[in-house]
Amino acid sequence: MSSSENNNNKLRSLRMTTWEGCSVLLDINDGDRLVFARLYPAAKLKIGNKNCSLQPLIGCPFGTVFQLDTSSDNGPFLSPFQPQGNVNNTEVIKDGQFQAESKDGQLNGESKDNRSLIDNNTSQSLTGEDIEDMRRQGAKGNEIIEALIANSATFDKKTSFSQEKYRLKKQKKYAPKVLIRRPVARSICEAYFKKYPLKIGFLRVDTLSLLLSMANVSSNSDILVVDMVGGLLTGAVAERLGGTGFVCNSYPGQAPSMDIVRIFNLSDEICKRIVRSSISDLLSQKESPQQNPKHDVGSVESQSNDQMCASVSMEEISHSSENGTSDLGAENNTFPALRACKAIKAGEKASQEIIDSWKENGFSSLIIAAPDSDTWTLVKDLLPLLSNSAPFAIYHQYLQPLATCMHNLQLEKMAIGLQITEPWLREYQVLPSRTHPFMQMSAFGGYILSGTKICSNC
């Protein structure tokens, strides 16, 4: 590989714009639908009953907003969203009453309310046939929305808040927006937690950040990870290390799935730092060179790129895999997987030399997220592999397994500074005159057991 290709791989994760073959998280209509996609000229995205190409998204900065445009004779397509020049009136509160601020800066007292409005489906004079005629004539989504507002008999009688909600409802139907989000640890965790929290063990984004902080994940660290949440924890640790140190994904029995790691736009240098090793290999004595590595029950992860692609179950997402997209809003029973022609080679089997080095020097920290395994059994086996004074953090959805593990650690005198933390998160809606906590929030984020390993021979 040439030096220019090496530089491109190092800078790939730092790019501010998309490129062909990169992974993106498409946020449709402010989180109503979340889609993981890999950008190729032939990839398509289905919005409603319309298919549009993802080629316009290639080369655009992350954070760009696109809007579905159906005015062309060539079919629907995504075009960059251009905010309209007119700005809605804003509301302020004065003397306990709402007042609307007009464009000229003057305050107009508003005494309107929705008590006299009756929802009898007769206020809209524009019919469905009229809307279809406008579409055939090339009318854009915003023009249809303005026509609906102009033909509504009750729009002017509504409060400004109700008018804004009416516009947003029609915009989602006739002019849906698509936001390009970078697939990083936060956005991926939020997307999975919103649609399929069971697949990541109900690991919330603030809990994930606390795990990384309590385990002191920093550059040039060798992190031992037990990741049974689809690869989210492994990818988050590798992303923070940034190509320094190592992430060793350990497991009892068969190697777990690491599908989510492939969604991260990790460079080749970072992928090389993600290795795997079974717990039995880490606990065994130094092996002879003649030992056959094929006996590892997790050798399925060291297949070729095409075999790794084929190992991901694509049966339930066949309707979207042909377009290179994976819809988190679709009902399926497996991990929503990203279809990639060239899978990222992350999770190769750790070499015997580096395993011997870890046995001699110890790991820098330990992170466990294994909801379906016995916590104390894992900790009892893996904690001796850490160096002295190394921190560890263990996540579980329920309190009792961590309480039992904490009690046993105290009895065995294996760690100090033990504490169980319950993360707490409250999201706020921040809007003029109506800032308040969200009406629907996550009330539970699991528990984290943290501590510091000590030398048991003293």
PDB file of C-alpha atoms in Angstrom, residues 177-303:
ATOM      1  CA  LYS A 177     -36.592  15.908   4.839  1.00  0.00           C
ATOM      2  CA  VAL A 178     -33.510  13.706   5.117  1.00  0.00           C
ATOM      3  CA  LEU A 179     -30.614  14.634   7.399  1.00  0.00           C
ATOM      4  CA  ILE A 180     -27.177  13.071   6.847  1.00  0.00           C
ATOM      5  CA  ARG A 181     -25.694  12.096  10.202  1.00  0.00           C
ATOM      6  CA  ARG A 182     -22.214  10.761  10.777  1.00  0.00           C
ATOM      7  CA  PRO A 183     -22.336   7.191  12.170  1.00  0.00           C
ATOM      8  CA  VAL A 184     -20.346   7.647  15.376  1.00  0.00           C
ATOM      9  CA  ALA A 185     -20.797   6.001  18.761  1.00  0.00           C
ATOM     10  CA  ARG A 186     -23.392   8.513  19.917  1.00  0.00           C
ATOM     11  CA  SER A 187     -25.585   8.528  16.819  1.00  0.00           C
ATOM     12  CA  ILE A 188     -25.445   4.742  16.406  1.00  0.00           C
ATOM     13  CA  CYS A 189     -26.301   4.164  20.060  1.00  0.00           C
ATOM     14  CA  GLU A 190     -29.187   6.642  19.925  1.00  0.00           C
ATOM     15  CA  ALA A 191     -30.552   5.062  16.752  1.00  0.00           C
ATOM     16  CA  TYR A 192     -30.500   1.524  18.127  1.00  0.00           C
ATOM     17  CA  PHE A 193     -31.784   2.567  21.542  1.00  0.00           C
ATOM     18  CA  LYS A 194     -34.727   4.355  19.972  1.00  0.00           C
ATOM     19  CA  LYS A 195     -35.866   1.512  17.728  1.00  0.00           C
ATOM     20  CA  TYR A 196     -34.333  -1.709  18.997  1.00  0.00           C
ATOM     21  CA  PRO A 197     -32.932  -1.283  22.520  1.00  0.00           C
ATOM     22  CA  LEU A 198     -32.971  -5.031  23.182  1.00  0.00           C
ATOM     23  CA  LYS A 199     -30.332  -5.589  20.504  1.00  0.00           C
ATOM     24  CA  ILE A 200     -27.829  -3.440  22.430  1.00  0.00           C
ATOM     25  CA  GLY A 201     -28.872  -4.599  25.881  1.00  0.00           C
ATOM     26  CA  PHE A 202     -30.777  -1.362  26.578  1.00  0.00           C
ATOM     27  CA  LEU A 203     -27.442   0.487  26.615  1.00  0.00           C
ATOM     28  CA  ARG A 204     -28.284   4.198  26.600  1.00  0.00           C
ATOM     29  CA  VAL A 205     -25.894   6.791  25.194  1.00  0.00           C
ATOM     30  CA  ASP A 206     -25.130   8.398  28.565  1.00  0.00           C
ATOM     31  CA  THR A 207     -24.463   4.945  30.034  1.00  0.00           C
ATOM     32  CA  LEU A 208     -22.072   4.206  27.176  1.00  0.00           C
ATOM     33  CA  SER A 209     -20.174   7.428  27.817  1.00  0.00           C
ATOM     34  CA  LEU A 210     -19.948   6.619  31.527  1.00  0.00           C
ATOM     35  CA  LEU A 211     -18.539   3.179  30.727  1.00  0.00           C
ATOM     36  CA  LEU A 212     -15.766   4.702  28.626  1.00  0.00           C
ATOM     37  CA  SER A 213     -15.017   7.317  31.269  1.00  0.00           C
ATOM     38  CA  MET A 214     -15.012   4.968  34.286  1.00  0.00           C
ATOM     39  CA  ALA A 215     -12.755   2.518  32.438  1.00  0.00           C
ATOM     40  CA  ASN A 216     -10.337   5.356  31.615  1.00  0.00           C
ATOM     41  CA  VAL A 217     -10.328   4.625  27.890  1.00  0.00           C
ATOM     42  CA  SER A 218      -7.544   6.818  26.519  1.00  0.00           C
ATOM     43  CA  SER A 219      -4.872   6.676  23.828  1.00  0.00           C
ATOM     44  CA  ASN A 220      -2.238   3.928  23.887  1.00  0.00           C
ATOM     45  CA  SER A 221      -4.355   1.774  26.202  1.00  0.00           C
ATOM     46  CA  ASP A 222      -4.974  -1.946  25.860  1.00  0.00           C
ATOM     47  CA  ILE A 223      -8.656  -2.427  26.660  1.00  0.00           C
ATOM     48  CA  LEU A 224     -10.154  -5.823  27.398  1.00  0.00           C
ATOM     49  CA  VAL A 225     -13.792  -5.830  26.304  1.00  0.00           C
ATOM     50  CA  VAL A 226     -16.562  -8.387  26.691  1.00  0.00           C
ATOM     51  CA  ASP A 227     -19.014  -7.078  24.114  1.00  0.00           C
ATOM     52  CA  MET A 228     -22.277  -8.944  23.730  1.00  0.00           C
ATOM     53  CA  VAL A 229     -24.259  -5.938  22.528  1.00  0.00           C
ATOM     54  CA  GLY A 230     -23.646  -6.340  18.803  1.00  0.00           C
ATOM     55  CA  GLY A 231     -20.236  -4.647  18.636  1.00  0.00           C
ATOM     56  CA  LEU A 232     -21.399  -1.207  19.794  1.00  0.00           C
ATOM     57  CA  LEU A 233     -19.048  -1.171  22.779  1.00  0.00           C
ATOM     58  CA  THR A 234     -16.091  -2.414  20.736  1.00  0.00           C
ATOM     59  CA  GLY A 235     -16.631   0.240  18.083  1.00  0.00           C
ATOM     60  CA  ALA A 236     -16.995   3.006  20.667  1.00  0.00           C
ATOM     61  CA  VAL A 237     -13.737   2.016  22.392  1.00  0.00           C
ATOM     62  CA  ALA A 238     -11.856   1.758  19.083  1.00  0.00           C
ATOM     63  CA  GLU A 239     -13.228   5.125  18.013  1.00  0.00           C
ATOM     64  CA  ARG A 240     -11.946   6.773  21.188  1.00  0.00           C
ATOM     65  CA  LEU A 241      -8.520   5.121  20.961  1.00  0.00           C
ATOM     66  CA  GLY A 242      -8.128   6.533  17.464  1.00  0.00           C
ATOM     67  CA  GLY A 243      -5.703   3.916  16.145  1.00  0.00           C
ATOM     68  CA  THR A 244      -3.523   3.653  19.275  1.00  0.00           C
ATOM     69  CA  GLY A 245      -3.427   0.762  21.689  1.00  0.00           C
ATOM     70  CA  PHE A 246      -5.578  -2.325  21.225  1.00  0.00           C
ATOM     71  CA  VAL A 247      -9.154  -3.426  21.767  1.00  0.00           C
ATOM     72  CA  CYS A 248      -9.358  -7.117  22.624  1.00  0.00           C
ATOM     73  CA  ASN A 249     -12.890  -8.453  22.346  1.00  0.00           C
ATOM     74  CA  SER A 250     -13.014 -11.501  24.568  1.00  0.00           C
ATOM     75  CA  TYR A 251     -15.847 -13.986  24.827  1.00  0.00           C
ATOM     76  CA  PRO A 252     -16.817 -17.297  26.416  1.00  0.00           C
ATOM     77  CA  GLY A 253     -17.648 -20.012  23.913  1.00  0.00           C
ATOM     78  CA  GLN A 254     -18.508 -18.848  20.413  1.00  0.00           C
ATOM     79  CA  ALA A 255     -17.500 -15.422  19.140  1.00  0.00           C
ATOM     80  CA  PRO A 256     -20.373 -12.915  19.387  1.00  0.00           C
ATOM     81  CA  SER A 257     -21.629 -10.766  16.548  1.00  0.00           C
ATOM     82  CA  MET A 258     -19.758  -7.556  15.719  1.00  0.00           C
ATOM     83  CA  ASP A 259     -22.073  -6.248  13.007  1.00  0.00           C
ATOM     84  CA  ILE A 260     -22.317  -2.713  14.416  1.00  0.00           C
ATOM     85  CA  VAL A 261     -18.538  -2.236  14.152  1.00  0.00           C
ATOM     86  CA  ARG A 262     -18.899  -2.305  10.375  1.00  0.00           C
ATOM     87  CA  ILE A 263     -21.185   0.727  10.485  1.00  0.00           C
ATOM     88  CA  PHE A 264     -18.421   2.898  11.934  1.00  0.00           C
ATOM     89  CA  ASN A 265     -16.309   4.598   9.268  1.00  0.00           C
ATOM     90  CA  LEU A 266     -13.135   3.293  10.859  1.00  0.00           C
ATOM     91  CA  SER A 267      -9.844   3.540   9.008  1.00  0.00           C
ATOM     92  CA  ASP A 268      -7.717   0.496   8.290  1.00  0.00           C
ATOM     93  CA  GLU A 269      -5.290   1.554  11.010  1.00  0.00           C
ATOM     94  CA  ILE A 270      -8.058   1.531  13.624  1.00  0.00           C
ATOM     95  CA  CYS A 271      -9.449  -1.771  12.354  1.00  0.00           C
ATOM     96  CA  LYS A 272      -6.070  -3.413  12.824  1.00  0.00           C
ATOM     97  CA  ARG A 273      -6.260  -2.466  16.488  1.00  0.00           C
ATOM     98  CA  ILE A 274      -9.483  -4.425  16.982  1.00  0.00           C
ATOM     99  CA  VAL A 275      -8.674  -8.049  17.752  1.00  0.00           C
ATOM    100  CA  ARG A 276     -10.478 -10.918  19.428  1.00  0.00           C
ATOM    101  CA  SER A 277      -9.507 -13.771  21.657  1.00  0.00           C
ATOM    102  CA  SER A 278     -11.517 -16.297  23.598  1.00  0.00           C
ATOM    103  CA  ILE A 279     -11.335 -16.255  27.375  1.00  0.00           C
ATOM    104  CA  SER A 280      -9.863 -19.761  27.340  1.00  0.00           C
ATOM    105  CA  ASP A 281      -6.933 -18.550  25.201  1.00  0.00           C
ATOM    106  CA  LEU A 282      -6.279 -15.626  27.546  1.00  0.00           C
ATOM    107  CA  LEU A 283      -6.345 -17.868  30.612  1.00  0.00           C
ATOM    108  CA  SER A 284      -4.299 -20.723  29.145  1.00  0.00           C
ATOM    109  CA  GLN A 285      -0.544 -21.060  29.495  1.00  0.00           C
ATOM    110  CA  LYS A 286       1.787 -20.019  26.704  1.00  0.00           C
ATOM    111  CA  GLU A 287       1.060 -22.193  23.736  1.00  0.00           C
ATOM    112  CA  SER A 288       3.561 -23.954  21.576  1.00  0.00           C
ATOM    113  CA  PRO A 289       4.008 -22.744  17.981  1.00  0.00           C
ATOM    114  CA  GLN A 290       2.842 -26.126  16.667  1.00  0.00           C
ATOM    115  CA  GLN A 291      -0.659 -25.666  18.137  1.00  0.00           C
ATOM    116  CA  ASN A 292      -3.272 -25.408  15.449  1.00  0.00           C
ATOM    117  CA  PRO A 293      -5.269 -22.169  15.756  1.00  0.00           C
ATOM    118  CA  LYS A 294      -8.191 -23.729  13.904  1.00  0.00           C
ATOM    119  CA  HIS A 295      -9.492 -25.221  17.147  1.00  0.00           C
ATOM    120  CA  ASP A 296     -10.680 -21.782  18.279  1.00  0.00           C
ATOM    121  CA  VAL A 297     -14.443 -21.847  18.418  1.00  0.00           C
ATOM    122  CA  GLY A 298     -14.501 -18.231  17.312  1.00  0.00           C
ATOM    123  CA  SER A 299     -12.559 -18.764  14.080  1.00  0.00           C
ATOM    124  CA  VAL A 300     -15.650 -17.890  12.094  1.00  0.00           C
ATOM    125  CA  GLU A 301     -14.741 -14.225  12.507  1.00  0.00           C
ATOM    126  CA  SER A 302     -11.483 -14.633  10.552  1.00  0.00           C
ATOM    127  CA  GLN A 303     -13.183 -15.452   7.292  1.00  0.00           C
TER     128      GLN A 303
END
